[in-house]
XYZ file of C-alpha atoms in Angstrom:
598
model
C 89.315 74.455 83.554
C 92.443 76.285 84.366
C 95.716 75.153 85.978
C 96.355 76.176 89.205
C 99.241 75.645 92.241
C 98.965 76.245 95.614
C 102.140 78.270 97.799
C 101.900 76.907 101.243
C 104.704 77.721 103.862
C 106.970 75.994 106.514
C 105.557 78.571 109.296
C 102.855 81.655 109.001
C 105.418 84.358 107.489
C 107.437 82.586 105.577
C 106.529 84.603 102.638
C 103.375 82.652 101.015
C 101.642 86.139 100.412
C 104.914 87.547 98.863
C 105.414 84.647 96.221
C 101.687 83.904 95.793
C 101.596 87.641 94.852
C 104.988 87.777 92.331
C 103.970 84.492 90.473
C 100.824 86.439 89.722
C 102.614 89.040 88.318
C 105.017 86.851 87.015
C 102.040 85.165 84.850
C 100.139 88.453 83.886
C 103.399 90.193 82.658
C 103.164 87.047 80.525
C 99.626 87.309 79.274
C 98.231 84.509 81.572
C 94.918 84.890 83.257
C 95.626 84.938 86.044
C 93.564 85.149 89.840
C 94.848 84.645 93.347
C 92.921 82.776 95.994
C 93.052 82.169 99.373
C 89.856 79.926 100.984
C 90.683 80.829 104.660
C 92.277 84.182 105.955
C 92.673 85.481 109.289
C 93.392 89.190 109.161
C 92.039 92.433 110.440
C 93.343 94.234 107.496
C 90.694 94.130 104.869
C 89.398 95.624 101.643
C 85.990 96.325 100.068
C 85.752 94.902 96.677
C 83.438 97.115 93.795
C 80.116 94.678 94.711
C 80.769 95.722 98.451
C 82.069 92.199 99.164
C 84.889 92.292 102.394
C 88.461 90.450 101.503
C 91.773 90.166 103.248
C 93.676 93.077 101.610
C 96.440 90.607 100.701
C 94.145 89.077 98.323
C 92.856 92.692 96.879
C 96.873 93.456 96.632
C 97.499 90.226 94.950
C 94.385 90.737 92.601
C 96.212 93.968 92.305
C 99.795 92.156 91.059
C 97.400 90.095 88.729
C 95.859 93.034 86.989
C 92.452 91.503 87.993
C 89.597 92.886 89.716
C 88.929 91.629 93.084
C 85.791 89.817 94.240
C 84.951 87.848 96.993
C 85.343 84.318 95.111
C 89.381 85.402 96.018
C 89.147 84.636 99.756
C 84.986 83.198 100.557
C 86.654 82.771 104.518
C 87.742 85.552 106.404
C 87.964 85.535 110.062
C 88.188 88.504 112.026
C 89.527 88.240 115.681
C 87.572 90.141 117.935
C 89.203 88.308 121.393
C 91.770 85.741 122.328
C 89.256 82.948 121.701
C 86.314 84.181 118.893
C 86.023 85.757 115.332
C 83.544 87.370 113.434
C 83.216 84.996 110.332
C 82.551 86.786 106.652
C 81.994 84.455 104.774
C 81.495 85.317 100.725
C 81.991 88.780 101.746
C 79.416 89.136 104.552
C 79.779 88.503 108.095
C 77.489 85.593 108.906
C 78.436 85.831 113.082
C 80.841 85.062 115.727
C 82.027 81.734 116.348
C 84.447 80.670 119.147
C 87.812 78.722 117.897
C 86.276 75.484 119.172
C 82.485 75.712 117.905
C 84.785 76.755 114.344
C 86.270 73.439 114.506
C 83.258 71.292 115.054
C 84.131 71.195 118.922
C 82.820 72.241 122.285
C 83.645 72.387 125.712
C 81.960 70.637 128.166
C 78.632 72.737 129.099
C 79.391 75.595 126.564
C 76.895 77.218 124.665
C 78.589 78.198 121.443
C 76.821 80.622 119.123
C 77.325 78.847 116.164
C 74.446 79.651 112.886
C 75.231 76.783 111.622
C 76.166 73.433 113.431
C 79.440 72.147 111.581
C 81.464 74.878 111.688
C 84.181 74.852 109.356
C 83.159 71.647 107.878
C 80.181 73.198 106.487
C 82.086 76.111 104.982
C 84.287 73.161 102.714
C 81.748 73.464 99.521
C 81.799 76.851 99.507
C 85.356 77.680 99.737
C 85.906 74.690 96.824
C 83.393 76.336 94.555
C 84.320 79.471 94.748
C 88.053 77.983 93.754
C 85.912 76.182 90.682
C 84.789 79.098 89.178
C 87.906 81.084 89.567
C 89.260 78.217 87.933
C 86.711 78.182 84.919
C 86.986 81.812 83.944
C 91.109 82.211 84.007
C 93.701 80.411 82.685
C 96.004 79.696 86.331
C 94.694 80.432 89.658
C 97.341 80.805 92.730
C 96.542 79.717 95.691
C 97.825 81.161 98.940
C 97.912 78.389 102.062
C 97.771 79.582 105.612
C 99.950 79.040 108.462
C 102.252 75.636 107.759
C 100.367 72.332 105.956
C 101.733 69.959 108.612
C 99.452 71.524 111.411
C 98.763 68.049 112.280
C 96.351 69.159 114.869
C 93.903 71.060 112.232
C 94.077 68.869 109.167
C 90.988 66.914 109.585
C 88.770 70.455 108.848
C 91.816 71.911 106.686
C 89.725 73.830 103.606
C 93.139 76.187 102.955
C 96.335 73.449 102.811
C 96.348 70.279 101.885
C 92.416 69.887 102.132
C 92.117 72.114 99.417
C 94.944 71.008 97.376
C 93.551 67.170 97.365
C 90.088 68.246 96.956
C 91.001 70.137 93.344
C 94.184 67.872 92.660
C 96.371 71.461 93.212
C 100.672 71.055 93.033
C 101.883 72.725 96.137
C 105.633 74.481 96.426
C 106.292 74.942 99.669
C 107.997 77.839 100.412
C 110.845 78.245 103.483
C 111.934 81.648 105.402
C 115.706 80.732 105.337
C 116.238 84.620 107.424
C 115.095 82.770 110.219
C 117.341 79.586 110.054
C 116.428 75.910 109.902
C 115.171 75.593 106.459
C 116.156 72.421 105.781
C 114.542 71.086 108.619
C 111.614 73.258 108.175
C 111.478 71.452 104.603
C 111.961 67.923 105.647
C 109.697 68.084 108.619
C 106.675 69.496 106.896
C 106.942 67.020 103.839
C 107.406 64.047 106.913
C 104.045 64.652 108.782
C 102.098 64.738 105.891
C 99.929 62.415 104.592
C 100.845 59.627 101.730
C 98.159 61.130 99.863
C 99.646 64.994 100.823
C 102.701 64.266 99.808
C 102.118 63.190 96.537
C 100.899 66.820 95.976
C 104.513 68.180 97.561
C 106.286 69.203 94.296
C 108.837 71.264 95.525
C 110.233 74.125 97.296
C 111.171 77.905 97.199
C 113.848 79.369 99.442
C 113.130 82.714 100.825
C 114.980 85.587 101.959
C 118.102 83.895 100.920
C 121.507 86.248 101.901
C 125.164 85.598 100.907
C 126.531 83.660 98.023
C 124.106 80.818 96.608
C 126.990 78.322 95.975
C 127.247 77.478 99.604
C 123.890 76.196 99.548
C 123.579 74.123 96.689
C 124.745 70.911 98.363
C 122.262 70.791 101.257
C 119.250 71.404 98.650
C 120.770 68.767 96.965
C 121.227 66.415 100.248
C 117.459 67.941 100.897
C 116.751 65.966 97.286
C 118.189 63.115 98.212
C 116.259 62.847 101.303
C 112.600 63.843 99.415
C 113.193 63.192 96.180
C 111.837 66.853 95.563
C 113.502 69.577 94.071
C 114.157 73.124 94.971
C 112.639 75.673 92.487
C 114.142 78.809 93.592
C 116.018 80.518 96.268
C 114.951 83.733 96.015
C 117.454 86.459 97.443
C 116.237 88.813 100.464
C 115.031 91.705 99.093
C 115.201 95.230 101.469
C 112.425 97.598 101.237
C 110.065 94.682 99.509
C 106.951 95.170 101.383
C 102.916 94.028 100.497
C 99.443 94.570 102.567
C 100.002 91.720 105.232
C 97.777 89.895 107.276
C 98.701 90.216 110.950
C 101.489 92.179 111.282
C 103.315 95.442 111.121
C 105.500 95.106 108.196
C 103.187 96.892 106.492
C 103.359 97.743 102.059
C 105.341 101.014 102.091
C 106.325 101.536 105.714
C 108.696 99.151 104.857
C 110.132 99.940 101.811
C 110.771 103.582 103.220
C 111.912 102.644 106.303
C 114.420 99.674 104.882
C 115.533 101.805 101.404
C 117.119 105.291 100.778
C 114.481 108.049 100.646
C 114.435 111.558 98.926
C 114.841 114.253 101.455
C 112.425 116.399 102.211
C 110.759 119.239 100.133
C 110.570 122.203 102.579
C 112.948 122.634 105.717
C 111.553 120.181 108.535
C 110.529 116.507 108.053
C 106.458 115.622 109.971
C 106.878 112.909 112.576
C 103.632 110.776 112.712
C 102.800 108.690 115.543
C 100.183 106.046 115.017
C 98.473 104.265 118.419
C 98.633 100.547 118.464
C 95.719 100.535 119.526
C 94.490 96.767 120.521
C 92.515 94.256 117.505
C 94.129 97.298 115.356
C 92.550 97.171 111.633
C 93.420 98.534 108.552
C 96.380 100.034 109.665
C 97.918 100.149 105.958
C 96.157 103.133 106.062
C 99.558 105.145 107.255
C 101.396 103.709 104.198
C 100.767 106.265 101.946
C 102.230 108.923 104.419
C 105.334 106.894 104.880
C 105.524 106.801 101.067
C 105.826 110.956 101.165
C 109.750 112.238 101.549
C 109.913 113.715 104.837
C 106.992 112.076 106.922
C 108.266 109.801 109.786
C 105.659 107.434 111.217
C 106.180 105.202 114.015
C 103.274 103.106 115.956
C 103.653 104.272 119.879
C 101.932 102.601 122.839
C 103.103 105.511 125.513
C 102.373 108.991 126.065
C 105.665 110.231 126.178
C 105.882 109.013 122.448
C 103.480 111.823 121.518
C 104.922 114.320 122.810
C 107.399 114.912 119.181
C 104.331 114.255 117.076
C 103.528 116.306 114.793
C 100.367 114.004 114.078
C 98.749 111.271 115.836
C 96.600 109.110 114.252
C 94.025 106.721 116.085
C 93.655 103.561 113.450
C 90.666 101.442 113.071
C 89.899 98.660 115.085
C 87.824 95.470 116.047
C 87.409 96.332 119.484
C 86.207 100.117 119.791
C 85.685 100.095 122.975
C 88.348 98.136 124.059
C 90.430 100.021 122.576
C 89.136 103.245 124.197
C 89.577 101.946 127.488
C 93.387 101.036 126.599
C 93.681 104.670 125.521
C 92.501 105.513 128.999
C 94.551 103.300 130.795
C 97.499 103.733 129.024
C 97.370 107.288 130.033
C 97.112 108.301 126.027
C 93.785 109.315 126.318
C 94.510 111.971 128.619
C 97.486 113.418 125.687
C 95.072 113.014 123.265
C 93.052 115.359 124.636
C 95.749 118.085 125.534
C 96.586 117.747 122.420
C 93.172 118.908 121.228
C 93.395 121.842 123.180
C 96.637 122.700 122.328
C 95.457 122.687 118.791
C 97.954 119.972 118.129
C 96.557 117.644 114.726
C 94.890 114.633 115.401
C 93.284 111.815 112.997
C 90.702 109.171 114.215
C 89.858 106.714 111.187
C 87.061 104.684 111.577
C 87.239 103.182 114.812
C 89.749 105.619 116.008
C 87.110 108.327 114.743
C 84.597 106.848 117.289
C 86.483 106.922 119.661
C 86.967 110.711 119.413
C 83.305 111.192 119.642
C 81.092 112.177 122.876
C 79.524 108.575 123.151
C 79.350 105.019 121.844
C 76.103 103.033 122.431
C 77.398 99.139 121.770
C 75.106 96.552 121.777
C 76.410 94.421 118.755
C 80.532 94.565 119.149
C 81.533 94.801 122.453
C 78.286 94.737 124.376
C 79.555 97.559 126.903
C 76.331 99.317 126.630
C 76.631 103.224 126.242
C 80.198 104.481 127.052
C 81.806 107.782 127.194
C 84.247 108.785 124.558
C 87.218 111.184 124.620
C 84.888 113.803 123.304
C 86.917 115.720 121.135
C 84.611 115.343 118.386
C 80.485 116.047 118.100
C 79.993 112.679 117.408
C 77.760 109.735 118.561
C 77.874 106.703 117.281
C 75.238 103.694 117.851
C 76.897 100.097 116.961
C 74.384 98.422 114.500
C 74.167 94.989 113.315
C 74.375 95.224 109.618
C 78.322 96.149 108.722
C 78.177 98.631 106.397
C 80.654 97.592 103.375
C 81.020 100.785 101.035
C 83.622 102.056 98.458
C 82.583 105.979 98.223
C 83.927 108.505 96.609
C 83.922 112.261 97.615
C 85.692 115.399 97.692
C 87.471 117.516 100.794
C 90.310 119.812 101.052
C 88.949 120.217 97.461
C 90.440 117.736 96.170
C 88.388 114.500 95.318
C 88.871 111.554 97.301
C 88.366 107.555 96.941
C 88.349 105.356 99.930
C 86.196 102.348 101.618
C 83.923 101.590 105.176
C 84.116 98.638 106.947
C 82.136 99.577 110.146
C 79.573 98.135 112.403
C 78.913 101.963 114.072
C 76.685 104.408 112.725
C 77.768 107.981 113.516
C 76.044 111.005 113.847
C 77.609 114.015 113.581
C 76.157 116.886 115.464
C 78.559 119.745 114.597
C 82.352 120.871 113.611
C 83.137 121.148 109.628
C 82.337 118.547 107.333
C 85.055 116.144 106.449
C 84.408 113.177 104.210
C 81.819 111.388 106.141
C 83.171 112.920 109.440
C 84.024 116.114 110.481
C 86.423 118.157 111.745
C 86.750 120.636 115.409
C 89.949 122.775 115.100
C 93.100 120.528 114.357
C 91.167 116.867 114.945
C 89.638 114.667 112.108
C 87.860 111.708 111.933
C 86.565 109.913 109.570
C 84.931 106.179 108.994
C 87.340 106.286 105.652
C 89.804 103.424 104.814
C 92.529 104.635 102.051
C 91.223 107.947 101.857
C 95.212 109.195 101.988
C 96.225 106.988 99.492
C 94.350 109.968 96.974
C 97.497 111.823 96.098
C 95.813 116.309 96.192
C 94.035 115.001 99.057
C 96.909 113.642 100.987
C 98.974 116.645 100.194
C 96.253 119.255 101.458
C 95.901 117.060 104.131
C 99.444 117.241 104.904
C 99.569 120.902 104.369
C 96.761 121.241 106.840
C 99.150 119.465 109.203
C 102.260 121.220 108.847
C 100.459 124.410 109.545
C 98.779 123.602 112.805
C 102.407 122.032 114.054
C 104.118 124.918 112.755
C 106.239 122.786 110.601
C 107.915 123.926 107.434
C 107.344 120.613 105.777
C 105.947 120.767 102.062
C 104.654 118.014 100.330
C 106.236 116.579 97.636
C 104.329 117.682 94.495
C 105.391 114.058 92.364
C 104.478 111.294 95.086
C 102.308 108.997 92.992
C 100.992 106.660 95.453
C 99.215 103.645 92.992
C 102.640 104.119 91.083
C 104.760 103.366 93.902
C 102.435 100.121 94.616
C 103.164 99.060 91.316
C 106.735 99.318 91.061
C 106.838 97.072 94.331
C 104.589 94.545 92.767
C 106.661 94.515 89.528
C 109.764 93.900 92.051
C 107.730 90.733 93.412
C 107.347 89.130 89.706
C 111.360 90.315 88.955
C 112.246 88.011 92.194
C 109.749 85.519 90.717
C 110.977 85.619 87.052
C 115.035 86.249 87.827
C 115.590 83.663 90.907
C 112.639 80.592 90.788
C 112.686 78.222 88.154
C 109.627 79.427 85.726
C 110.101 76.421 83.171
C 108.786 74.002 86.025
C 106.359 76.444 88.157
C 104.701 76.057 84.611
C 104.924 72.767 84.060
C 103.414 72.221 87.529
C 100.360 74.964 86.639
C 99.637 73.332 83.603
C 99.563 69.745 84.554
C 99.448 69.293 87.645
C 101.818 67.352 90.463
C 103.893 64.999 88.582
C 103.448 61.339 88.844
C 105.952 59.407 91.283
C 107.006 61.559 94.081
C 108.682 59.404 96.731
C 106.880 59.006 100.091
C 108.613 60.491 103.414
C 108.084 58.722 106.477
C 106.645 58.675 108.820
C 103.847 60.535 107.290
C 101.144 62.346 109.842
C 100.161 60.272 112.963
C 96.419 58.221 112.848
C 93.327 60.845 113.170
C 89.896 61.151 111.744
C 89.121 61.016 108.852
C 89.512 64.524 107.249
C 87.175 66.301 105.429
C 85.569 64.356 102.064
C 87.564 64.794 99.064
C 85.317 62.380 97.119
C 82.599 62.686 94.649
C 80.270 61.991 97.334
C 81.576 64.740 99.283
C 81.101 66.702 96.372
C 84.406 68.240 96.639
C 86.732 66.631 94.294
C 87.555 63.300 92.777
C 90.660 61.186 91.462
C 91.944 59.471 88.991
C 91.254 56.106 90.747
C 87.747 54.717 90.435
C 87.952 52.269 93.255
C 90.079 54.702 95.346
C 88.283 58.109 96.817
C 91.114 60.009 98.335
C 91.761 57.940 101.733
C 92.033 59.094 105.131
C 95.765 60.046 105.862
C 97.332 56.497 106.863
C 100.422 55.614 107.717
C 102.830 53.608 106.085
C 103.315 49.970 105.927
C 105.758 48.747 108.507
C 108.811 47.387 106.927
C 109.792 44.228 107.265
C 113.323 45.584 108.920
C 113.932 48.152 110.844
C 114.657 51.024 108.806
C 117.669 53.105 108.110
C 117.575 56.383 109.672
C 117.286 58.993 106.934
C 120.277 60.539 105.840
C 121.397 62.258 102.501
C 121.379 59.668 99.146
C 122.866 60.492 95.661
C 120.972 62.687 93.761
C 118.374 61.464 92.273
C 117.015 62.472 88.837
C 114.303 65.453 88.860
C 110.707 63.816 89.130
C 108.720 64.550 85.722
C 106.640 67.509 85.887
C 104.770 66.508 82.482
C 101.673 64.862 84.031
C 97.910 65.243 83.205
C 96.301 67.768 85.008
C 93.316 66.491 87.379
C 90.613 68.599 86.203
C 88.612 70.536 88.879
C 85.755 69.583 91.458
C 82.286 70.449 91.017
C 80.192 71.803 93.848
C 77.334 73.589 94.272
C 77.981 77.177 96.443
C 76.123 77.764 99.652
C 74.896 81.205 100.443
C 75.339 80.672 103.942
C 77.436 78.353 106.219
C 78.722 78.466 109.678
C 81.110 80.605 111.122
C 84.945 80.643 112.644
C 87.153 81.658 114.814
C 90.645 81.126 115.677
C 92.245 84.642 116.056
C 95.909 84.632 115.388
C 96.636 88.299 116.752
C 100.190 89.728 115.963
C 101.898 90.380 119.884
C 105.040 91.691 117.537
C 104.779 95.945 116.767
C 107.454 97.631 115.329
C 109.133 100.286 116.841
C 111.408 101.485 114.377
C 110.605 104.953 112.609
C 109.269 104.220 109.054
């Protein structure tokens, strides 16, 4: 069984998926086996893996930094907000239904019907998500695990199958990691370790400083007063890093938007640069797909929300999303639909990808998504689409502009095109595209035809630049993850920690987390995991004994002597995976979009 280590984080953003990703790369530069993992993801940014499984793309990416193939055995959970309150659940890679946030925790409301598969909800997904952590474990040497959100979410740790739940069930070390950019860190570090668990904490090895800025001397004594107070050591403080940027879950600090946007850029080719505007459309999905025009010298993209913000474009593009029609009647009351189509007339470009291509059609018949029945689209494109159940999950390959393409589906509609010029799976009516085709830009000839196409209709003298190597720029930002990694964490005890697991000793914090019920099993009898102690299954989370006098308050000690990382590994869990289990859904939508011109 391989060793393994699981990157949680103070708060969601702290910069799990950045570390999770550069200790992968870290390893594999080294000649480890490596695999990420993440058992619960919320994201509308996915990927479609070779045996048409669906992923979070920040698990394909980090497969990606670990020179590994992705499957589905990478992230079994991924929720998909399609509201404020419900998600469609995949689940191994195929969407198994909708669940509500409460029927996902094992709750209901008084009188609600909740349209749950399977009664349980997340409890019943536990087995899975360990198993599929098992055989990633059995087939490479170190698996890194990605947390979610923060491990002290006090509220959620009874059905936790991401943080700690995970960690206890297959005995994981877990580094927490801290977004010092945002202030508090210490306190951030502290308070998670404090409302854990006795048995949690004694999986709290360490921590990572992130996004450190300034000179590293003037922090050294509070990580050694943080020490004092946790008896846990801080393995790196890793320096911010402008223009680092990765395929994220929720938010718009997207891969290379950023890293153009935040670094110096090579002019552009021909005389005039191509300003992009992307709609932020609402549930918006896959919207990485604009990264590989940011990454050309020249193109400006920038996600608008106004018409007046089209009016400069030389392109807009309407991304995919979870809510088509929802996001077609935003268009319309936002007053972009109307500019979308003057734009058509006008012969000014327009791209619709995937959802953004149905909405461009005459008419959507939705029965399975949104319910709405048949509505009207913009109908700038001879297109009808008819929502079916069964998601189509498909990496094709093709050719257009004559150049030959790659990309992936991830739809629920079924279009059928009536007319216009073929394009990809889509067509095309004067100046405006769509197609259901994720990444389909990220095919160097093809984006530069593309992009020729473009200039010409706007009458822009931009020219492509002939050298942009998009999979090349992806891994030179990868390789800068596992230099941060390898330059500014502690390696020696990162692989002390993957090879044998949390060392023996570390000092409890109180108070620890507050009474609850007992969390999900981490016993043999629960058939997710076991411990060293025979007449000791993993406990519920207790709190301490009361002293027999009051307490000091804590405050900072002498430094203490680094806790021994050379400790026998426990070995993995063995469980049996289900083909099916309930569903989820706690959406976690970004309200954040970036303005800024990328």
């Amino acid at each position: 069984m391989g060793g393994g280590l699981l990157v949680a984080g103070t708060t969601s953003d702290a910069g799990k998926s950045v570390v999770t990703a550069g200790i992968c790369r870290w390893l594999a530069r080294r000649g480890v086996r490596v695999a990420p993992f993440k058992g619960q993801n919320m994201s509308l940014n996915s990927f479609v893996t070779r045996e048409g499984a669906e992923i979070g793309r920040a698990q394909a990416m980090q497969a990606q930094a670990a020179r590994v193939e992705p499957t589905a055995l990478m992230n079994p959970v991924l929720l998909k907000p399609g509201s404020d309150r419900s998600s469609q659940v995949v689940l191994l890679g195929k969407p198994v239904g909708e669940l509500s946030a409460r029927g996902f925790f094992g709750e209901r409301a008084p009188g609600a019907q909740d349209p749950s598969p399977v009664p349980g909800g997340r409890q019943r997904l536990f087995e899975p998500v360990v198993a599929c952590l098992e055989e990633l474990r059995r087939t490479h040497d170190a698996v890194i695990c990605e947390g979610a959100g923060s491990p002290a979410e006090i509220n959620l740790r009874r059905t936790d199958i991401v943080n700690m739940g995970i960690a206890r069930a297959a005995h994981l070390p877990v580094v927490v990691v801290g977004d010092i950019d945002r202030g508090g860190v210490f306190a951030q570090f502290f308070g998670t370790t404090a409302l854990l668990a006795p048995e949690d904490q004694e999986l709290v090895a360490g921590y990572l400083v992130n996004k450190f800025r300034g000179d590293v001397t003037l922090l050294e004594p509070g990580l050694e007063m943080l020490r004092g107070l946790t008896g846990r050591r801080t393995l790196g403080v890793l320096p911010y890093a402008s223009g680092l940027g990765i395929d994220e879950e929720d938010g718009l600090r997207v891969s290379l938007r950023g890293a153009v946007r935040e670094a110096p850029v090579a002019p552009p080719v021909g005389d005039d640069v191509l300003r992009v505007a992307v709609c932020a459309v609402p549930l918006m999905s896959n919207f990485t797909d604009v990264d590989a025009l940011a990454a050309e010298p020249g193109v400006l993209v920038r996600f608008v929300d106004r018409p007046a913000e089209l009016a400069d474009a030389d392109l807009v593009v309407v991304p995919g999303t979870r809510g088509t029609v929802r996001a077609l009647a935003w268009l319309r009351e936002r007053g972009l639909a109307d500019a979308l189509v003057r734009r058509a007339a006008e012969g000014r470009p327009v791209l619709g990808v995937c959802g953004g291509f149905q909405v461009l059609g005459e008419r959507i018949e939705d029965e399975v998504e949104s319910r709405a029945g048949t509505v009207a689209g913009l109908g700038l494109l001879p297109v009808r689409v008819r929502f079916a159940r069964e998601k189509t999950l498909a990496r094709p390959v093709g050719e257009a502009l004559g150049e030959r393409v790659e990309g992936y589906e991830i739809h629920h509609g079924v279009a059928e095109v009536g007319g216009g010029t073929a394009f990809l799976d889509g067509c095309r009516v004067g100046s405006v595209w769509g197609t259901h085709w994720h990444g389909s830009l990220e095919s160097d000839g093809f984006r530069r035809a593309f992009l020729r196409e473009v200039a010409e209709a706007a009458g822009r003298r931009f020219v492509p630049a002939p050298d942009t190597c998009f999979g090349a720029l992806r891994e030179e930002q990868l390789d800068r993850l596992g230099d941060l990694i390898e330059e500014h964490a502690d390696t020696d005890a990162l692989l002390r920690l993957i090879e044998h697991g949390p060392p023996a000793g570390l000092p409890f914090v109180p108070p620890g987390a507050p009474a609850s019920p007992t969390p999900l099993p981490t016993d043999g009898a629960g058939r997710a995991g076991r411990t060293d102690r025979a007449d000791e299954a993993v406990p519920a989370p207790r709190q301490a004994a009361a002293p027999s006098a009051p307490p000091a308050p804590p405050g900072p000690r002498a430094p203490q002597a680094a806790p021994s990382a050379e400790h026998p590994r426990e070995r993995g869990v063995q469980a049996d995976p289900v083909a099916r289990a309930a569903t989820d859904g706690a959406p976690r939508q970004s309200t954040t979009r970036e303005r800024g011109t990328s």
